Amino acid sequence: MNKIVLVGRLVKDPERGKGEHPRARFRMAVDRPYKREGEPNSDFFDVIAFDKTADTVMKHLTKGRLVAVAGRAQWRTWETAEKERKKVFEVIAGEISFLDAKPKDTAPQNAAQAKPAPQPASAQAAHTQSAPAPSNPAESMDIPDFGAGFDPPDFDLTNPL
């Protein structure tokens, strides 16, 4: 089975790939659960999305956005014009979930520059008194209920097989 799930932030805006099918490429930073010398430590992953997922990435994701990516891992090799062999580790995205709210200062790329319709004062007051977003994005995720009696296995990640 080749399955990888990552949660992290984009380190720069996604780039549209070249080719006949829509493709988006971005790099994400994933924090490790421990710190090195008191400083957070992260791993960086190159992610590629295709087709409709790529269109969604290009439309909605920007640097700093928190996302969950589920997909498969692959090593890709190629040869440069100078006959030098290159190798890269990539994640091919199957699913991408946005885990934070879209920044207020960004408008959709294809949105018209229309002014919003005026709202009555009562609607404006209700809007400003809305509940704050959860500080932990995982609180808003749907987590499946496996039913009573489900006991997930314990994994010892410090002990190699």
Coordinates of N, CA and C in Angstrom, one line a residue:
M1 N 0.8 -1.2 0.0 CA 0.0 0.0 0.0 C 0.9 1.2 0.0
N2 N 0.6 2.2 -0.8 CA 1.4 3.5 -0.9 C 0.4 4.6 -0.6
K3 N 0.4 5.0 0.6 CA -0.5 6.1 1.1 C 0.2 7.0 2.0
I4 N 0.1 8.3 1.8 CA 0.7 9.3 2.7 C -0.3 10.4 3.0
V5 N -0.3 10.8 4.3 CA -1.2 11.8 4.7 C -0.3 12.9 5.4
L6 N -0.5 14.1 5.0 CA 0.3 15.2 5.6 C -0.6 16.4 6.0
V7 N -0.2 17.0 7.0 CA -0.9 18.3 7.5 C 0.2 19.3 7.7
G8 N 0.1 20.4 6.9 CA 1.1 21.5 7.0 C 0.6 22.7 6.3
R9 N 1.6 23.6 6.2 CA 1.3 24.9 5.5 C 2.1 25.1 4.3
L10 N 1.5 25.8 3.3 CA 2.2 26.1 2.0 C 3.4 27.0 2.3
V11 N 4.5 26.8 1.8 CA 5.7 27.7 2.0 C 5.7 28.8 0.9
K12 N 5.0 28.6 -0.2 CA 4.9 29.7 -1.2 C 3.6 29.4 -2.0
D13 N 3.2 30.4 -2.8 CA 2.0 30.2 -3.6 C 2.2 29.0 -4.6
P14 N 1.2 28.3 -4.9 CA 1.3 27.1 -5.9 C 1.6 27.7 -7.3
E15 N 2.2 26.8 -8.1 CA 2.6 27.1 -9.4 C 1.8 26.2 -10.4
R16 N 1.3 26.8 -11.5 CA 0.6 25.9 -12.5 C 1.7 25.2 -13.3
G17 N 1.5 23.9 -13.5 CA 2.4 23.1 -14.3 C 2.1 23.2 -15.8
K18 N 3.0 22.8 -16.6 CA 2.9 22.8 -18.0 C 2.4 21.4 -18.5
G19 N 1.7 21.3 -19.5 CA 1.2 20.0 -20.0 C -0.2 20.1 -20.5
E20 N -0.7 19.0 -21.0 CA -2.0 19.0 -21.5 C -3.1 18.9 -20.5
H21 N -2.8 18.3 -19.3 CA -3.7 18.2 -18.2 C -3.4 19.3 -17.1
P22 N -4.5 19.9 -16.5 CA -4.2 20.9 -15.5 C -3.3 20.2 -14.4
R23 N -2.3 21.0 -13.9 CA -1.4 20.5 -12.9 C -1.0 21.6 -12.0
A24 N -1.0 21.4 -10.7 CA -0.5 22.4 -9.7 C 0.6 21.8 -8.9
R25 N 1.6 22.6 -8.6 CA 2.7 22.1 -7.7 C 2.9 23.1 -6.6
F26 N 3.1 22.6 -5.4 CA 3.4 23.4 -4.3 C 4.2 22.7 -3.3
R27 N 4.9 23.4 -2.4 CA 5.7 22.8 -1.3 C 5.0 23.1 0.0
M28 N 5.0 22.1 0.9 CA 4.4 22.4 2.2 C 5.4 22.0 3.3
A29 N 5.3 22.7 4.4 CA 6.1 22.4 5.6 C 5.2 21.7 6.6
V30 N 5.8 20.6 7.1 CA 5.1 19.7 8.0 C 5.9 19.7 9.3
D31 N 5.3 20.2 10.4 CA 6.1 20.2 11.7 C 6.3 18.8 12.2
R32 N 7.4 18.6 12.8 CA 7.7 17.3 13.5 C 7.1 17.4 14.9
P33 N 6.8 16.3 15.6 CA 6.2 16.4 16.9 C 7.2 16.7 18.0
Y34 N 8.5 17.0 17.7 CA 9.5 17.3 18.7 C 10.3 18.5 18.2
K35 N 11.0 19.1 19.1 CA 11.8 20.3 18.8 C 13.3 19.9 18.9
R36 N 14.1 20.5 18.1 CA 15.5 20.3 18.1 C 16.1 21.6 18.8
E37 N 16.8 21.4 19.9 CA 17.4 22.5 20.6 C 16.4 23.6 20.9
G38 N 15.1 23.3 21.3 CA 14.1 24.3 21.6 C 13.4 24.9 20.4
E39 N 13.9 24.6 19.2 CA 13.3 25.2 18.0 C 12.4 24.2 17.3
P40 N 11.3 24.6 16.7 CA 10.5 23.7 15.9 C 11.3 23.1 14.7
N41 N 11.0 21.9 14.4 CA 11.7 21.3 13.3 C 10.6 20.8 12.3
S42 N 10.8 21.0 11.0 CA 9.9 20.7 9.9 C 10.5 19.9 8.8
D43 N 9.7 19.2 8.1 CA 10.0 18.5 6.9 C 9.3 19.2 5.8
F44 N 9.9 19.2 4.6 CA 9.3 19.9 3.4 C 9.0 18.9 2.4
F45 N 7.8 19.0 1.8 CA 7.3 18.0 0.8 C 6.8 18.8 -0.5
D46 N 7.2 18.3 -1.6 CA 6.7 18.8 -2.9 C 5.4 18.0 -3.2
V47 N 4.4 18.7 -3.5 CA 3.1 18.1 -3.8 C 2.6 18.5 -5.2
I48 N 2.1 17.5 -5.9 CA 1.5 17.7 -7.2 C 0.1 17.3 -7.2
A49 N -0.8 18.2 -7.8 CA -2.2 17.9 -7.9 C -2.6 18.0 -9.4
F50 N -3.5 17.2 -9.8 CA -3.9 17.1 -11.2 C -5.4 17.4 -11.4
D51 N -5.7 17.8 -12.6 CA -7.1 18.0 -13.1 C -7.9 18.9 -12.2
K52 N -9.1 18.5 -11.7 CA -10.0 19.4 -10.9 C -9.3 19.8 -9.6
T53 N -8.6 18.9 -9.0 CA -7.9 19.2 -7.8 C -6.9 20.3 -8.0
A54 N -6.2 20.3 -9.1 CA -5.2 21.3 -9.5 C -5.9 22.7 -9.7
D55 N -7.0 22.7 -10.3 CA -7.8 23.9 -10.5 C -8.2 24.5 -9.2
T56 N -8.6 23.7 -8.3 CA -9.0 24.1 -6.9 C -7.8 24.7 -6.2
V57 N -6.7 24.0 -6.3 CA -5.5 24.5 -5.6 C -5.1 25.9 -6.1
M58 N -5.1 26.0 -7.4 CA -4.7 27.3 -8.0 C -5.7 28.4 -7.7
K59 N -7.0 28.1 -7.5 CA -8.0 29.1 -7.2 C -8.0 29.5 -5.8
H60 N -7.7 28.6 -4.8 CA -8.0 28.9 -3.4 C -6.7 28.9 -2.5
L61 N -5.6 28.2 -2.9 CA -4.5 28.1 -2.0 C -3.5 29.2 -2.2
T62 N -2.9 29.7 -1.1 CA -1.8 30.7 -1.2 C -0.8 30.3 -0.1
K63 N 0.3 31.0 -0.1 CA 1.3 30.8 0.9 C 0.7 31.0 2.3
G64 N 1.1 30.0 3.2 CA 0.7 30.1 4.6 C -0.6 29.3 4.9
R65 N -1.4 28.9 3.9 CA -2.6 28.2 4.1 C -2.3 26.8 4.7
L66 N -3.2 26.4 5.7 CA -3.1 25.1 6.3 C -3.9 24.1 5.6
V67 N -3.3 23.0 5.2 CA -4.0 22.0 4.4 C -3.6 20.6 4.9
A68 N -4.5 19.7 4.6 CA -4.3 18.3 4.7 C -4.2 17.7 3.3
V69 N -3.2 16.9 3.1 CA -3.0 16.2 1.8 C -3.0 14.7 2.0
A70 N -3.8 14.0 1.2 CA -3.7 12.5 1.2 C -3.4 12.1 -0.2
G71 N -2.5 11.2 -0.4 CA -2.1 10.8 -1.7 C -1.1 9.7 -1.6
R72 N -0.3 9.6 -2.7 CA 0.7 8.6 -2.7 C 2.1 9.2 -2.9
A73 N 3.1 8.5 -2.5 CA 4.5 9.0 -2.6 C 5.1 8.4 -3.8
Q74 N 6.0 9.1 -4.5 CA 6.8 8.6 -5.6 C 8.1 9.2 -5.7
W75 N 9.1 8.4 -6.2 CA 10.4 8.9 -6.6 C 10.4 9.1 -8.1
R76 N 10.8 10.2 -8.6 CA 10.9 10.4 -10.0 C 12.3 10.8 -10.4
T77 N 12.8 10.2 -11.4 CA 14.2 10.4 -11.9 C 14.1 11.0 -13.3
W78 N 15.1 11.8 -13.7 CA 15.2 12.3 -15.0 C 16.7 12.6 -15.3
E79 N 17.0 12.9 -16.5 CA 18.3 13.3 -16.9 C 18.3 14.7 -17.5
T80 N 19.3 15.5 -17.0 CA 19.4 16.9 -17.5 C 20.0 16.9 -18.9
A81 N 20.0 18.1 -19.5 CA 20.7 18.3 -20.8 C 22.2 18.0 -20.7
E82 N 22.8 18.2 -19.5 CA 24.2 17.9 -19.3 C 24.4 16.4 -18.9
K83 N 23.4 15.6 -19.1 CA 23.5 14.1 -18.9 C 23.7 13.8 -17.4
E84 N 23.2 14.7 -16.5 CA 23.3 14.5 -15.1 C 22.0 13.9 -14.6
R85 N 22.0 12.9 -13.8 CA 20.8 12.2 -13.4 C 20.3 12.9 -12.1
K86 N 19.0 13.2 -12.1 CA 18.4 13.9 -11.0 C 17.3 13.0 -10.4
K87 N 17.0 13.1 -9.1 CA 16.0 12.3 -8.5 C 15.2 13.2 -7.5
V88 N 13.9 13.1 -7.4 CA 13.1 13.9 -6.6 C 12.0 13.0 -5.9
F89 N 11.7 13.3 -4.7 CA 10.6 12.7 -3.9 C 9.4 13.6 -4.0
E90 N 8.2 13.1 -4.5 CA 7.0 13.9 -4.6 C 5.8 13.2 -4.0
V91 N 4.8 14.0 -3.6 CA 3.5 13.4 -3.2 C 2.5 13.8 -4.3
I92 N 1.9 12.8 -4.8 CA 0.8 12.9 -5.8 C -0.5 13.0 -5.0
A93 N -1.1 14.2 -5.0 CA -2.3 14.4 -4.1 C -3.5 13.7 -4.7
G94 N -4.2 13.0 -3.9 CA -5.5 12.4 -4.2 C -6.6 13.3 -3.7
E95 N -6.4 13.8 -2.5 CA -7.4 14.6 -1.8 C -6.6 15.8 -1.1
I96 N -7.3 16.9 -1.1 CA -6.7 18.1 -0.4 C -7.8 18.7 0.4
S97 N -7.7 18.9 1.7 CA -8.7 19.6 2.5 C -8.1 20.9 3.1
F98 N -8.9 21.9 3.0 CA -8.5 23.2 3.6 C -8.8 23.2 5.1
L99 N -7.8 23.5 5.9 CA -8.0 23.4 7.4 C -8.1 24.7 8.1
D100 N -8.1 25.8 7.3 CA -8.2 27.1 7.9 C -9.2 28.0 7.1
A101 N -9.5 29.1 7.6 CA -10.4 30.0 6.9 C -9.7 30.7 5.8
K102 N -10.3 31.0 4.7 CA -9.7 31.7 3.6 C -9.4 33.1 4.1
P103 N -8.2 33.6 3.9 CA -7.8 35.0 4.3 C -8.8 36.0 3.8
K104 N -9.2 37.0 4.6 CA -10.2 38.0 4.2 C -9.7 38.9 3.1
D105 N -8.3 39.1 3.0 CA -7.8 40.1 2.0 C -7.7 39.5 0.6
T106 N -8.1 38.3 0.4 CA -8.0 37.7 -0.9 C -9.3 37.4 -1.5
A107 N -9.5 37.8 -2.7 CA -10.8 37.6 -3.4 C -10.6 36.4 -4.4
P108 N -11.6 35.7 -4.8 CA -11.4 34.6 -5.8 C -10.8 35.2 -7.0
Q109 N -10.0 34.5 -7.7 CA -9.3 35.0 -8.9 C -10.2 35.4 -10.0
N110 N -11.4 34.8 -10.1 CA -12.3 35.1 -11.2 C -13.5 35.9 -10.8
A111 N -13.5 36.5 -9.6 CA -14.6 37.2 -9.1 C -14.7 38.6 -9.7
A112 N -15.9 39.0 -10.0 CA -16.0 40.4 -10.5 C -15.8 41.4 -9.4
Q113 N -15.4 42.6 -9.7 CA -15.1 43.6 -8.8 C -16.4 44.4 -8.4
A114 N -17.4 43.7 -8.0 CA -18.7 44.3 -7.7 C -18.8 44.6 -6.2
K115 N -19.5 45.7 -5.9 CA -19.7 46.0 -4.5 C -20.7 45.1 -3.9
P116 N -20.5 44.7 -2.6 CA -21.5 43.9 -1.9 C -22.8 44.7 -1.7
A117 N -23.9 44.0 -1.7 CA -25.2 44.7 -1.5 C -25.3 45.2 -0.1
P118 N -25.9 46.4 0.1 CA -26.0 46.9 1.5 C -26.8 45.9 2.4
Q119 N -26.4 45.8 3.6 CA -27.2 44.9 4.6 C -27.8 45.8 5.6
P120 N -29.0 45.3 6.1 CA -29.6 46.0 7.2 C -28.7 46.0 8.5
A121 N -28.8 47.0 9.4 CA -28.0 47.0 10.6 C -28.1 45.8 11.4
S122 N -29.3 45.2 11.5 CA -29.4 44.0 12.3 C -28.6 42.8 11.7
A123 N -28.5 42.7 10.4 CA -27.7 41.7 9.8 C -26.2 41.9 10.0
Q124 N -25.8 43.2 10.0 CA -24.4 43.5 10.2 C -24.0 43.2 11.7
A125 N -24.9 43.5 12.6 CA -24.6 43.2 14.0 C -24.5 41.7 14.3
A126 N -25.4 41.0 13.6 CA -25.4 39.5 13.8 C -24.1 38.9 13.2
H127 N -23.6 39.5 12.1 CA -22.4 39.0 11.5 C -21.2 39.3 12.4
T128 N -21.1 40.4 13.0 CA -20.0 40.8 13.8 C -19.9 40.0 15.1
Q129 N -21.1 39.4 15.6 CA -21.1 38.7 16.8 C -21.0 37.2 16.6
S130 N -20.6 36.8 15.5 CA -20.5 35.4 15.2 C -19.4 34.7 16.1
A131 N -19.5 33.4 16.3 CA -18.6 32.7 17.2 C -17.2 32.7 16.5
P132 N -16.1 32.8 17.3 CA -14.8 32.7 16.7 C -14.5 31.4 16.2
A133 N -13.6 31.3 15.2 CA -13.2 30.0 14.6 C -12.4 29.3 15.7
P134 N -12.5 27.9 15.6 CA -11.7 27.1 16.6 C -10.2 27.4 16.4
S135 N -9.5 27.4 17.6 CA -8.1 27.7 17.5 C -7.3 26.4 17.0
N136 N -8.0 25.3 17.1 CA -7.4 24.0 16.6 C -8.2 23.5 15.4
P137 N -7.7 23.6 14.2 CA -8.5 23.2 13.0 C -9.0 21.8 13.1
A138 N -8.4 20.9 13.9 CA -8.8 19.5 14.0 C -10.2 19.4 14.7
E139 N -10.5 20.5 15.5 CA -11.8 20.4 16.2 C -13.0 20.5 15.2
S140 N -12.8 21.1 14.1 CA -13.9 21.2 13.1 C -13.9 20.1 12.1
M141 N -13.0 19.1 12.2 CA -13.0 18.0 11.2 C -14.0 16.9 11.6
D142 N -14.6 16.3 10.6 CA -15.4 15.2 10.9 C -14.6 13.9 11.1
I143 N -14.6 13.4 12.3 CA -13.9 12.2 12.7 C -14.8 11.1 12.8
P144 N -14.6 10.0 12.0 CA -15.6 8.9 12.0 C -15.7 8.2 13.3
D145 N -16.9 7.8 13.6 CA -17.2 7.0 14.8 C -17.1 5.5 14.5
F146 N -16.1 4.8 15.0 CA -15.9 3.4 14.6 C -16.8 2.5 15.5
G147 N -17.6 3.1 16.4 CA -18.5 2.3 17.2 C -17.8 1.8 18.4
A148 N -18.7 1.3 19.3 CA -18.3 0.8 20.6 C -17.4 -0.4 20.4
G149 N -16.4 -0.6 21.2 CA -15.6 -1.8 21.2 C -14.4 -1.6 20.2
F150 N -14.3 -0.5 19.4 CA -13.2 -0.4 18.5 C -12.0 0.0 19.3
D151 N -10.9 -0.7 19.2 CA -9.7 -0.5 20.0 C -8.6 -0.3 18.9
P152 N -8.2 0.9 18.6 CA -7.1 1.1 17.6 C -5.8 0.4 18.1
P153 N -5.0 -0.1 17.2 CA -3.8 -0.7 17.5 C -2.8 0.3 18.0
D154 N -1.9 -0.2 18.9 CA -0.8 0.7 19.4 C 0.4 0.5 18.5
F155 N 1.0 1.6 18.0 CA 2.1 1.5 17.2 C 3.3 2.1 17.9
D156 N 4.4 1.3 17.9 CA 5.7 1.8 18.5 C 6.6 2.3 17.4
L157 N 6.6 3.6 17.1 CA 7.3 4.1 16.0 C 8.8 4.2 16.3
T158 N 9.2 4.0 17.6 CA 10.6 4.1 17.9 C 11.3 2.7 17.7
N159 N 10.6 1.7 17.5 CA 11.1 0.3 17.3 C 11.0 -0.1 15.9
P160 N 12.1 -0.2 15.1 CA 12.1 -0.6 13.7 C 11.6 -2.0 13.6
L161 N 11.0 -2.3 12.5 CA 10.5 -3.7 12.3 C 11.6 -4.7 12.2

